[in-house]
């Protein structure tokens, strides 16, 4: 295999005149339009001396041009580094220093690195430079030869120690998973994807987009998820991919669905646990059994419920055909069916390691190549996986990962806070909500007292939604804070 973009480019040529991407009330692209934009943006990148292997860090709003920029990076062999738009400038400083990009594409310019801009409407210096004489006369650069294991993207995930880790994904990782998902989900050219996910995360950028792009199918590209927007376009789509929050929010709208959904081929869900009540409510309301799957930044998709066959709520289905999956003890020894252990995976979709973190990589990828996901699960006799918890203290709020340590470190610096413990508790809308349990120095603190100093430091989705004052934190004999006790005590905070 070569450059993953070479495969996509063939599809774009083959379906040149077909609809590719439509923003409701906004622009519509054919595959030829997408291809032309990718070519134009590749030329702009080249004019900034972006070479194969160079990183391009991108923190911009979702737009078709944003997607084209990702593909342009693939085309020239650059490494695409998408960042959540919620990250604050302080967080961005870290990503820039860690990724050392040749170029930054953002909503605003920076002084420490060459910057181009791209706004929510698809305007900005990135776009105006497409018609600059030195860019247009240089022409569209060819598709850079790449090998399977050459780096295509770095996706930052929150770090257990507070520092984000960059998962390194190769052209081979992207290509193999895109093909496996096409097969598993019976993707057809006649499908129309409802794309309401952000494109800074593997779910929207790779999982959803690749299925549509690789099959020459159109997508309805919503700038963001909102119930009204989804209701308006659902009638023209056949596949929706979302996080559980999408499903709970749609169910919370009594007018949903406005019309029968017989034309929908499949509703796919993942990135966080989908509860059985939501699965059942969805089936009751729409007649569709949601297809739940399981993946992560480091591996894209690992397992999926079957398209044809029983979709069992609260399970995440079977390993993709080329993936080896085991439930293991702490030493990596496989455990028998029915026992709970850590989910470990090995296969062509599994990343090669964390960017410039050889020790972390060695901690999480075993010598035999299995990646220790940190999720706890159990396999039944047929090989169907259920996730029963997480080994790490990870919180998943609205589909986004929050590592408590990062929040606790900042909370502990807030005047009046003696110590803190951050937990996730069940929340109807977000799945889990971030809660700060603090021991105050003297007087009790209010949520707004701790939020003010966090505003500039921490993305909104990581900020606590509730604060609880306690006189001391529960600890085990080793002095470790018992998060499980806290999670139980405050489980009904949002009930
Ligand atoms: P991320 O790297 O942001 O994609 O987050 C990956 C994590 O999300 C996984 O390690 C799991 O803990 C969780 N996750 C993804 N899909 C599911 C699912 N279907 N059910 C439960 N947890 C999930």
Short mmCIF file of C-alpha atoms and ligand atoms in Angstrom, two decimals:
data_model
loop_
_atom_site.label_atom_id
_atom_site.label_comp_id
_atom_site.label_asym_id
_atom_site.label_seq_id
_atom_site.Cartn_x
_atom_site.Cartn_y
_atom_site.Cartn_z
CA UNK A 1 0.00 0.00 0.00
CA UNK A 2 1.01 3.57 -0.50
CA UNK A 3 -0.33 6.90 0.60
CA UNK A 4 -3.92 6.46 1.90
CA UNK A 5 -4.83 9.60 -0.01
CA UNK A 6 -3.92 7.86 -3.29
CA UNK A 7 -6.79 5.43 -2.67
CA UNK A 8 -9.21 8.22 -1.87
CA UNK A 9 -8.05 10.27 -4.86
CA UNK A 10 -8.98 7.41 -7.18
CA UNK A 11 -12.47 7.33 -5.70
CA UNK A 12 -12.78 11.11 -6.10
CA UNK A 13 -11.84 10.84 -9.78
CA UNK A 14 -14.22 7.97 -10.35
CA UNK A 15 -17.15 9.86 -8.78
CA UNK A 16 -16.04 13.33 -9.88
CA UNK A 17 -19.51 14.60 -10.81
CA UNK A 18 -21.39 13.08 -7.86
CA UNK A 19 -22.40 15.01 -4.76
CA UNK A 20 -19.81 14.70 -2.02
CA UNK A 21 -20.57 17.13 0.71
CA UNK A 22 -23.42 19.43 1.53
CA UNK A 23 -23.67 22.01 4.30
CA UNK A 24 -27.36 22.77 4.86
CA UNK A 25 -27.93 26.35 3.74
CA UNK A 26 -24.29 26.54 2.68
CA UNK A 27 -21.96 25.16 0.08
CA UNK A 28 -22.29 21.94 -1.85
CA UNK A 29 -19.30 20.09 -3.25
CA UNK A 30 -19.00 17.33 -5.79
CA UNK A 31 -16.09 14.94 -5.46
CA UNK A 32 -14.34 16.99 -8.15
CA UNK A 33 -14.75 20.09 -5.96
CA UNK A 34 -13.29 18.30 -2.97
CA UNK A 35 -10.40 17.04 -5.07
CA UNK A 36 -9.72 20.54 -6.41
CA UNK A 37 -9.75 22.00 -2.91
CA UNK A 38 -7.38 19.32 -1.64
CA UNK A 39 -5.05 20.06 -4.54
CA UNK A 40 -5.19 23.81 -3.95
CA UNK A 41 -4.55 23.47 -0.24
CA UNK A 42 -1.71 21.02 -0.88
CA UNK A 43 -0.12 23.70 -3.06
CA UNK A 44 -0.47 26.27 -0.27
CA UNK A 45 1.15 23.88 2.22
CA UNK A 46 4.03 23.26 -0.20
CA UNK A 47 4.55 27.00 -0.62
CA UNK A 48 5.18 27.06 3.15
CA UNK A 49 7.84 24.37 2.78
CA UNK A 50 5.74 21.66 4.43
CA UNK A 51 7.57 18.43 3.59
CA UNK A 52 6.70 14.76 4.18
CA UNK A 53 6.87 14.02 7.90
CA UNK A 54 6.38 17.66 8.91
CA UNK A 55 3.56 18.29 11.36
CA UNK A 56 0.68 20.66 10.61
CA UNK A 57 -1.18 21.54 13.81
CA UNK A 58 -4.77 22.55 13.15
CA UNK A 59 -7.22 24.12 15.59
CA UNK A 60 -10.14 25.45 13.58
CA UNK A 61 -13.92 25.24 13.39
CA UNK A 62 -15.52 22.46 11.42
CA UNK A 63 -15.93 23.27 7.75
CA UNK A 64 -15.54 21.45 4.41
CA UNK A 65 -12.24 23.30 4.00
CA UNK A 66 -11.06 21.83 7.31
CA UNK A 67 -11.72 18.33 5.97
CA UNK A 68 -9.96 19.24 2.71
CA UNK A 69 -6.97 20.49 4.72
CA UNK A 70 -6.68 17.11 6.42
CA UNK A 71 -6.70 15.39 3.04
CA UNK A 72 -4.17 17.89 1.65
CA UNK A 73 -1.80 16.97 4.48
CA UNK A 74 -2.17 13.28 3.62
CA UNK A 75 -1.60 14.07 -0.05
CA UNK A 76 1.78 15.72 0.53
CA UNK A 77 2.81 13.25 3.24
CA UNK A 78 2.56 15.78 6.08
CA UNK A 79 1.34 14.72 9.51
CA UNK A 80 -2.07 16.14 10.42
CA UNK A 81 -2.43 17.13 14.07
CA UNK A 82 -6.04 18.11 14.84
CA UNK A 83 -6.83 19.87 18.10
CA UNK A 84 -10.10 20.26 19.96
CA UNK A 85 -11.39 23.80 19.42
CA UNK A 86 -12.16 23.96 23.15
CA UNK A 87 -8.47 23.94 24.09
CA UNK A 88 -7.35 27.24 25.62
CA UNK A 89 -4.30 29.20 24.45
CA UNK A 90 -2.39 27.85 27.48
CA UNK A 91 -3.16 24.27 26.40
CA UNK A 92 -2.28 25.12 22.81
CA UNK A 93 1.19 26.29 23.90
CA UNK A 94 1.92 22.77 25.07
CA UNK A 95 0.73 21.14 21.82
CA UNK A 96 2.82 23.52 19.72
CA UNK A 97 5.92 22.88 21.80
CA UNK A 98 5.35 19.12 21.73
CA UNK A 99 4.44 18.67 18.05
CA UNK A 100 6.91 21.29 16.73
CA UNK A 101 4.85 21.94 13.63
CA UNK A 102 6.16 23.41 10.39
CA UNK A 103 2.83 25.24 10.18
CA UNK A 104 -0.09 26.07 12.45
CA UNK A 105 -3.57 26.62 11.03
CA UNK A 106 -5.79 28.35 13.56
CA UNK A 107 -8.57 30.78 14.09
CA UNK A 108 -6.01 33.37 15.13
CA UNK A 109 -2.37 33.85 14.28
CA UNK A 110 0.47 33.01 16.65
CA UNK A 111 3.85 34.66 16.80
CA UNK A 112 5.94 31.59 17.66
CA UNK A 113 5.18 29.50 14.58
CA UNK A 114 4.25 30.19 10.93
CA UNK A 115 0.46 30.52 10.97
CA UNK A 116 -2.37 30.53 8.46
CA UNK A 117 -5.98 31.12 9.40
CA UNK A 118 -9.21 29.33 8.60
CA UNK A 119 -12.55 30.50 9.94
CA UNK A 120 -15.90 28.79 10.45
CA UNK A 121 -17.14 30.07 7.07
CA UNK A 122 -14.19 28.55 5.26
CA UNK A 123 -12.38 31.87 4.81
CA UNK A 124 -8.96 33.02 6.00
CA UNK A 125 -5.39 33.30 4.77
CA UNK A 126 -5.19 29.54 4.10
CA UNK A 127 -7.91 29.96 1.49
CA UNK A 128 -6.87 33.29 -0.01
CA UNK A 129 -3.37 31.94 -0.60
CA UNK A 130 -4.80 29.27 -2.90
CA UNK A 131 -5.03 31.90 -5.62
CA UNK A 132 -1.74 33.65 -4.82
CA UNK A 133 0.41 33.77 -7.99
CA UNK A 134 3.36 31.87 -6.49
CA UNK A 135 0.99 29.08 -5.39
CA UNK A 136 -1.06 28.73 -8.56
CA UNK A 137 1.96 28.86 -10.87
CA UNK A 138 3.70 26.12 -8.87
CA UNK A 139 0.74 23.81 -9.58
CA UNK A 140 -0.72 20.98 -7.55
CA UNK A 141 1.92 18.82 -5.89
CA UNK A 142 1.77 15.10 -6.63
CA UNK A 143 0.68 12.49 -4.11
CA UNK A 144 3.76 11.87 -1.94
CA UNK A 145 4.85 8.22 -1.85
CA UNK A 146 4.29 6.85 1.64
CA UNK A 147 4.77 3.46 3.23
CA UNK A 148 2.17 1.69 5.36
CA UNK A 149 3.89 2.61 8.60
CA UNK A 150 4.63 6.23 7.70
CA UNK A 151 2.95 8.69 10.02
CA UNK A 152 -0.33 10.23 8.78
CA UNK A 153 -1.70 11.88 11.92
CA UNK A 154 -1.01 12.53 15.57
CA UNK A 155 -4.13 12.55 17.71
CA UNK A 156 -3.68 13.94 21.20
CA UNK A 157 -5.50 12.18 24.00
CA UNK A 158 -5.58 13.35 27.58
CA UNK A 159 -2.69 11.96 29.57
CA UNK A 160 -3.02 10.05 32.82
CA UNK A 161 -0.26 12.16 34.29
CA UNK A 162 -1.83 15.39 33.11
CA UNK A 163 0.25 15.79 29.94
CA UNK A 164 -1.55 14.95 26.73
CA UNK A 165 -0.08 12.10 24.71
CA UNK A 166 0.03 12.15 20.92
CA UNK A 167 -1.13 8.84 19.44
CA UNK A 168 0.79 8.25 16.20
CA UNK A 169 -1.39 6.81 13.44
CA UNK A 170 0.03 5.66 10.13
CA UNK A 171 -1.35 5.57 6.59
CA UNK A 172 -1.70 1.81 7.05
CA UNK A 173 -3.74 2.27 10.25
CA UNK A 174 -6.16 4.64 8.54
CA UNK A 175 -6.53 2.60 5.38
CA UNK A 176 -7.02 -0.79 6.99
CA UNK A 177 -9.64 0.48 9.44
CA UNK A 178 -11.53 2.37 6.72
CA UNK A 179 -11.75 -0.83 4.63
CA UNK A 180 -12.76 -2.97 7.61
CA UNK A 181 -15.53 -0.55 8.61
CA UNK A 182 -16.81 -0.34 5.04
CA UNK A 183 -17.18 -4.12 5.07
CA UNK A 184 -18.54 -4.41 8.62
CA UNK A 185 -21.19 -1.76 8.15
CA UNK A 186 -22.12 -2.74 4.60
CA UNK A 187 -21.27 0.68 3.27
CA UNK A 188 -22.69 1.47 -0.16
CA UNK A 189 -22.23 4.33 -2.57
CA UNK A 190 -25.94 5.09 -2.24
CA UNK A 191 -25.55 5.80 1.48
CA UNK A 192 -25.84 9.36 2.73
CA UNK A 193 -23.99 10.07 5.95
CA UNK A 194 -25.35 12.47 8.52
CA UNK A 195 -22.10 14.00 9.77
CA UNK A 196 -22.66 16.07 12.92
CA UNK A 197 -19.46 15.11 14.76
CA UNK A 198 -16.45 17.36 15.22
CA UNK A 199 -13.54 16.69 12.87
CA UNK A 200 -10.79 17.13 15.46
CA UNK A 201 -11.48 13.68 16.93
CA UNK A 202 -11.05 10.21 15.38
CA UNK A 203 -14.81 9.62 15.42
CA UNK A 204 -15.72 12.44 13.03
CA UNK A 205 -12.42 12.77 11.19
CA UNK A 206 -11.60 9.13 10.46
CA UNK A 207 -14.43 6.75 11.35
CA UNK A 208 -17.32 8.70 9.85
CA UNK A 209 -15.61 10.60 7.01
CA UNK A 210 -13.51 7.70 5.73
CA UNK A 211 -16.54 5.47 5.24
CA UNK A 212 -18.23 8.09 3.07
CA UNK A 213 -15.08 9.18 1.21
CA UNK A 214 -13.83 5.68 0.44
CA UNK A 215 -17.19 4.70 -1.00
CA UNK A 216 -17.93 7.82 -3.00
CA UNK A 217 -21.02 8.51 -0.88
CA UNK A 218 -22.24 11.98 0.00
CA UNK A 219 -22.37 13.45 3.49
CA UNK A 220 -24.60 16.08 4.98
CA UNK A 221 -22.05 18.07 6.91
CA UNK A 222 -23.49 19.90 9.92
CA UNK A 223 -21.16 22.43 11.57
CA UNK A 224 -22.14 20.93 14.91
CA UNK A 225 -24.73 18.68 16.48
CA UNK A 226 -28.02 20.27 17.36
CA UNK A 227 -31.38 18.57 17.64
CA UNK A 228 -33.18 20.89 15.21
CA UNK A 229 -30.43 20.70 12.61
CA UNK A 230 -30.39 16.91 12.73
CA UNK A 231 -34.19 16.68 12.57
CA UNK A 232 -34.19 18.81 9.43
CA UNK A 233 -31.78 16.66 7.43
CA UNK A 234 -32.46 13.18 8.76
CA UNK A 235 -35.01 12.59 5.98
CA UNK A 236 -32.30 12.71 3.32
CA UNK A 237 -29.74 10.51 5.12
CA UNK A 238 -29.29 6.76 5.51
CA UNK A 239 -26.56 6.48 8.16
CA UNK A 240 -25.99 8.49 11.31
CA UNK A 241 -22.92 8.18 13.52
CA UNK A 242 -22.93 9.76 16.94
CA UNK A 243 -21.93 9.70 20.57
CA UNK A 244 -24.53 8.65 23.16
CA UNK A 245 -25.26 12.31 23.92
CA UNK A 246 -26.66 12.72 20.37
CA UNK A 247 -29.12 9.93 21.02
CA UNK A 248 -30.21 11.13 24.46
CA UNK A 249 -30.70 14.68 23.21
CA UNK A 250 -32.81 13.57 20.26
CA UNK A 251 -34.91 11.40 22.58
CA UNK A 252 -35.40 14.34 24.93
CA UNK A 253 -37.15 16.19 22.10
CA UNK A 254 -40.76 15.06 22.13
CA UNK A 255 -41.21 15.97 18.47
CA UNK A 256 -38.54 13.43 17.47
CA UNK A 257 -38.82 11.82 15.00
CA UNK A 258 -40.85 14.16 12.83
CA UNK A 259 -41.24 11.53 10.15
CA UNK A 260 -40.88 7.73 9.93
CA UNK A 261 -37.25 6.64 9.77
CA UNK A 262 -37.68 3.57 7.56
CA UNK A 263 -35.25 5.00 5.03
CA UNK A 264 -32.43 4.99 7.60
CA UNK A 265 -30.11 2.02 7.11
CA UNK A 266 -28.27 2.20 10.41
CA UNK A 267 -27.66 4.34 13.51
CA UNK A 268 -24.13 3.83 14.85
CA UNK A 269 -22.95 4.88 18.29
CA UNK A 270 -19.71 4.95 20.24
CA UNK A 271 -16.95 6.94 22.01
CA UNK A 272 -18.70 6.41 25.36
CA UNK A 273 -21.03 3.79 26.85
CA UNK A 274 -24.57 3.67 25.50
CA UNK A 275 -26.92 2.61 28.26
CA UNK A 276 -29.53 -0.07 27.85
CA UNK A 277 -32.45 2.31 28.66
CA UNK A 278 -31.33 4.64 25.87
CA UNK A 279 -30.90 1.72 23.45
CA UNK A 280 -34.42 0.56 24.27
CA UNK A 281 -36.01 4.00 24.20
CA UNK A 282 -34.44 4.55 20.78
CA UNK A 283 -35.79 1.30 19.46
CA UNK A 284 -39.22 2.10 20.89
CA UNK A 285 -39.28 5.54 19.30
CA UNK A 286 -37.68 4.81 15.92
CA UNK A 287 -37.85 1.05 15.38
CA UNK A 288 -34.05 0.96 14.97
CA UNK A 289 -31.64 -0.99 17.16
CA UNK A 290 -28.55 1.20 17.56
CA UNK A 291 -25.34 -0.46 16.40
CA UNK A 292 -22.77 0.16 19.14
CA UNK A 293 -19.06 -0.08 18.46
CA UNK A 294 -15.88 0.47 20.47
CA UNK A 295 -12.77 2.37 19.57
CA UNK A 296 -10.28 4.96 20.70
CA UNK A 297 -7.75 7.47 19.41
CA UNK A 298 -4.95 4.90 19.56
CA UNK A 299 -6.73 2.23 17.52
CA UNK A 300 -9.63 3.87 15.68
CA UNK A 301 -12.25 1.05 15.80
CA UNK A 302 -11.68 -2.30 17.51
CA UNK A 303 -15.05 -4.00 17.80
CA UNK A 304 -18.55 -3.60 16.49
CA UNK A 305 -21.97 -5.11 16.91
CA UNK A 306 -23.02 -6.91 13.74
CA UNK A 307 -24.89 -5.19 10.94
CA UNK A 308 -26.72 -8.44 10.26
CA UNK A 309 -27.28 -10.37 13.43
CA UNK A 310 -28.12 -9.62 17.00
CA UNK A 311 -27.14 -6.19 18.32
CA UNK A 312 -27.01 -6.64 22.05
CA UNK A 313 -27.38 -3.53 24.22
CA UNK A 314 -24.52 -2.74 26.61
CA UNK A 315 -22.12 -4.85 24.54
CA UNK A 316 -19.76 -3.57 21.88
CA UNK A 317 -19.81 -6.62 19.63
CA UNK A 318 -17.02 -8.57 17.99
CA UNK A 319 -13.43 -7.75 17.08
CA UNK A 320 -12.93 -6.59 13.50
CA UNK A 321 -11.63 -9.49 11.37
CA UNK A 322 -7.93 -8.56 11.37
CA UNK A 323 -7.81 -7.52 15.04
CA UNK A 324 -6.56 -9.82 17.77
CA UNK A 325 -8.28 -9.04 21.06
CA UNK A 326 -7.70 -10.57 24.46
CA UNK A 327 -8.89 -10.04 27.99
CA UNK A 328 -5.75 -10.17 30.05
CA UNK A 329 -4.49 -10.09 33.59
CA UNK A 330 -1.89 -7.56 34.71
CA UNK A 331 0.92 -9.56 33.12
CA UNK A 332 -0.87 -9.83 29.79
CA UNK A 333 -1.90 -13.48 30.21
CA UNK A 334 -5.18 -14.20 28.44
CA UNK A 335 -8.15 -14.88 30.74
CA UNK A 336 -10.94 -17.32 29.95
CA UNK A 337 -14.35 -16.25 28.63
CA UNK A 338 -16.54 -14.67 31.29
CA UNK A 339 -13.68 -13.24 33.37
CA UNK A 340 -13.08 -9.52 33.70
CA UNK A 341 -9.69 -8.15 32.75
CA UNK A 342 -7.98 -5.48 30.70
CA UNK A 343 -8.83 -5.30 27.02
CA UNK A 344 -5.67 -5.67 24.95
CA UNK A 345 -5.56 -5.40 21.15
CA UNK A 346 -3.11 -6.03 18.33
CA UNK A 347 -3.70 -5.49 14.63
CA UNK A 348 -3.26 -3.29 11.58
CA UNK A 349 -5.39 -0.51 13.08
CA UNK A 350 -3.32 -0.21 16.27
CA UNK A 351 -1.07 2.86 16.56
CA UNK A 352 2.70 2.59 16.78
CA UNK A 353 3.19 4.60 19.98
CA UNK A 354 3.00 8.00 21.61
CA UNK A 355 4.83 10.87 19.94
CA UNK A 356 8.18 11.43 21.63
CA UNK A 357 7.15 9.40 24.71
CA UNK A 358 9.07 6.13 24.45
CA UNK A 359 8.53 5.28 28.14
CA UNK A 360 4.76 5.75 27.93
CA UNK A 361 4.73 3.70 24.74
CA UNK A 362 6.68 0.92 26.43
CA UNK A 363 4.27 1.03 29.38
CA UNK A 364 1.23 0.61 27.17
CA UNK A 365 2.38 -1.55 24.25
CA UNK A 366 3.61 -4.98 25.30
CA UNK A 367 6.65 -6.66 23.76
CA UNK A 368 4.34 -9.00 21.83
CA UNK A 369 2.67 -5.96 20.23
CA UNK A 370 -0.58 -5.91 22.22
CA UNK A 371 -1.78 -2.44 23.26
CA UNK A 372 -3.10 -2.26 26.81
CA UNK A 373 -6.23 -0.17 26.28
CA UNK A 374 -6.89 0.53 29.96
CA UNK A 375 -10.53 -0.47 29.50
CA UNK A 376 -11.87 -3.40 31.48
CA UNK A 377 -14.00 -5.93 29.72
CA UNK A 378 -15.22 -9.46 29.40
CA UNK A 379 -15.74 -11.75 26.41
CA UNK A 380 -18.54 -14.26 26.18
CA UNK A 381 -18.06 -17.72 24.69
CA UNK A 382 -18.87 -16.39 21.21
CA UNK A 383 -16.31 -13.60 21.45
CA UNK A 384 -18.74 -10.77 22.10
CA UNK A 385 -17.17 -8.00 24.16
CA UNK A 386 -18.73 -6.05 27.01
CA UNK A 387 -16.94 -3.11 28.57
CA UNK A 388 -17.41 -3.16 32.30
CA UNK A 389 -15.33 -0.23 33.38
CA UNK A 390 -12.11 1.57 33.00
CA UNK A 391 -8.82 0.76 34.59
CA UNK A 392 -7.76 4.36 34.55
CA UNK A 393 -9.75 7.10 36.25
CA UNK A 394 -10.78 8.44 32.88
CA UNK A 395 -14.01 10.45 32.73
CA UNK A 396 -15.92 10.60 29.44
CA UNK A 397 -18.16 13.65 29.28
CA UNK A 398 -20.20 14.21 26.13
CA UNK A 399 -17.87 11.78 24.34
CA UNK A 400 -14.70 13.67 25.33
CA UNK A 401 -12.04 12.25 27.59
CA UNK A 402 -11.11 14.05 30.77
CA UNK A 403 -8.28 12.81 32.95
CA UNK A 404 -8.91 13.86 36.56
CA UNK A 405 -5.23 14.48 37.26
CA UNK A 406 -5.05 17.41 34.87
CA UNK A 407 -8.03 19.10 36.55
CA UNK A 408 -6.88 18.27 40.08
CA UNK A 409 -3.45 19.80 39.49
CA UNK A 410 -5.06 23.12 38.60
CA UNK A 411 -7.71 22.94 41.33
CA UNK A 412 -5.05 22.39 43.96
CA UNK A 413 -3.51 25.74 43.00
CA UNK A 414 -6.75 27.66 43.50
CA UNK A 415 -6.60 29.81 46.67
CA UNK A 416 -8.73 28.26 49.40
CA UNK A 417 -8.40 24.68 48.07
CA UNK A 418 -6.43 22.35 50.33
CA UNK A 419 -6.81 19.29 48.14
CA UNK A 420 -9.12 17.94 45.52
CA UNK A 421 -10.40 14.81 43.84
CA UNK A 422 -12.09 14.93 40.47
CA UNK A 423 -14.60 12.26 39.49
CA UNK A 424 -17.18 11.55 36.81
CA UNK A 425 -20.75 10.86 37.86
CA UNK A 426 -23.73 9.77 35.76
CA UNK A 427 -25.38 12.61 33.89
CA UNK A 428 -28.40 12.22 31.60
CA UNK A 429 -27.06 14.47 28.89
CA UNK A 430 -23.28 14.12 29.03
CA UNK A 431 -23.09 10.47 30.08
CA UNK A 432 -20.75 11.56 32.83
CA UNK A 433 -20.28 14.99 34.35
CA UNK A 434 -17.05 16.25 35.88
CA UNK A 435 -17.43 16.83 39.62
CA UNK A 436 -14.81 18.42 41.87
CA UNK A 437 -14.73 17.16 45.44
CA UNK A 438 -12.58 19.55 47.46
CA UNK A 439 -11.29 19.96 50.95
CA UNK A 440 -11.33 23.73 51.55
CA UNK A 441 -8.63 25.48 53.59
CA UNK A 442 -11.13 27.30 55.80
CA UNK A 443 -14.50 28.33 54.46
CA UNK A 444 -16.51 26.32 51.94
CA UNK A 445 -16.01 27.32 48.32
CA UNK A 446 -18.59 27.75 45.58
CA UNK A 447 -18.30 26.38 42.06
CA UNK A 448 -17.74 29.86 40.60
CA UNK A 449 -14.80 30.44 43.00
CA UNK A 450 -12.84 27.60 41.43
CA UNK A 451 -14.10 28.02 37.88
CA UNK A 452 -12.84 31.60 37.50
CA UNK A 453 -9.13 30.70 37.77
CA UNK A 454 -9.65 27.65 35.53
CA UNK A 455 -11.25 29.49 32.59
CA UNK A 456 -8.02 30.26 30.74
CA UNK A 457 -6.31 27.03 31.67
CA UNK A 458 -8.76 24.32 30.83
CA UNK A 459 -11.13 23.52 27.99
CA UNK A 460 -14.77 23.95 28.93
CA UNK A 461 -15.61 20.23 28.74
CA UNK A 462 -12.97 19.50 31.39
CA UNK A 463 -14.25 22.10 33.88
CA UNK A 464 -16.26 20.82 36.85
CA UNK A 465 -20.04 21.10 36.56
CA UNK A 466 -20.51 20.73 40.32
CA UNK A 467 -18.42 21.27 43.40
CA UNK A 468 -18.71 19.41 46.67
CA UNK A 469 -16.99 20.56 49.90
CA UNK A 470 -15.82 17.81 52.26
CA UNK A 471 -13.73 17.83 55.43
CA UNK A 472 -11.52 14.99 54.20
CA UNK A 473 -11.16 12.66 51.22
CA UNK A 474 -11.73 8.91 51.68
CA UNK A 475 -8.40 7.07 51.48
CA UNK A 476 -7.30 3.44 51.50
CA UNK A 477 -4.58 2.09 53.77
CA UNK A 478 -1.98 3.07 51.18
CA UNK A 479 -3.21 6.65 51.38
CA UNK A 480 -4.67 6.55 47.88
CA UNK A 481 -7.89 8.51 47.41
CA UNK A 482 -10.76 6.08 46.93
CA UNK A 483 -12.39 7.47 43.83
CA UNK A 484 -14.83 4.56 43.75
CA UNK A 485 -16.19 5.61 47.15
CA UNK A 486 -16.62 9.18 45.93
CA UNK A 487 -18.28 8.02 42.72
CA UNK A 488 -20.77 6.00 44.74
CA UNK A 489 -21.47 8.80 47.22
CA UNK A 490 -22.23 11.32 44.50
CA UNK A 491 -23.75 9.01 41.91
CA UNK A 492 -27.12 10.76 42.20
CA UNK A 493 -25.89 14.34 42.11
CA UNK A 494 -27.56 14.92 38.74
CA UNK A 495 -30.43 12.46 39.12
P1 LIG B 1 -11.07 8.49 22.68
O1 LIG B 1 -9.62 8.20 22.60
O2 LIG B 1 -11.40 9.91 22.96
O3 LIG B 1 -11.77 8.04 21.43
O4 LIG B 1 -11.69 7.65 23.90
C1 LIG B 1 -11.56 6.27 23.93
C2 LIG B 1 -12.27 5.68 25.11
O5 LIG B 1 -13.66 5.85 24.98
C3 LIG B 1 -12.09 4.18 25.18
O6 LIG B 1 -10.85 3.82 25.76
C4 LIG B 1 -13.27 3.76 26.01
O7 LIG B 1 -13.01 3.95 27.39
C5 LIG B 1 -14.34 4.74 25.58
N1 LIG B 1 -15.28 4.16 24.62
C6 LIG B 1 -15.28 4.23 23.28
N2 LIG B 1 -16.33 3.58 22.75
C7 LIG B 1 -17.01 3.07 23.78
C8 LIG B 1 -18.20 2.29 23.91
N3 LIG B 1 -18.91 1.92 22.85
N4 LIG B 1 -18.59 1.94 25.16
C9 LIG B 1 -17.88 2.31 26.24
N5 LIG B 1 -16.77 3.05 26.19
C10 LIG B 1 -16.34 3.43 24.98
#
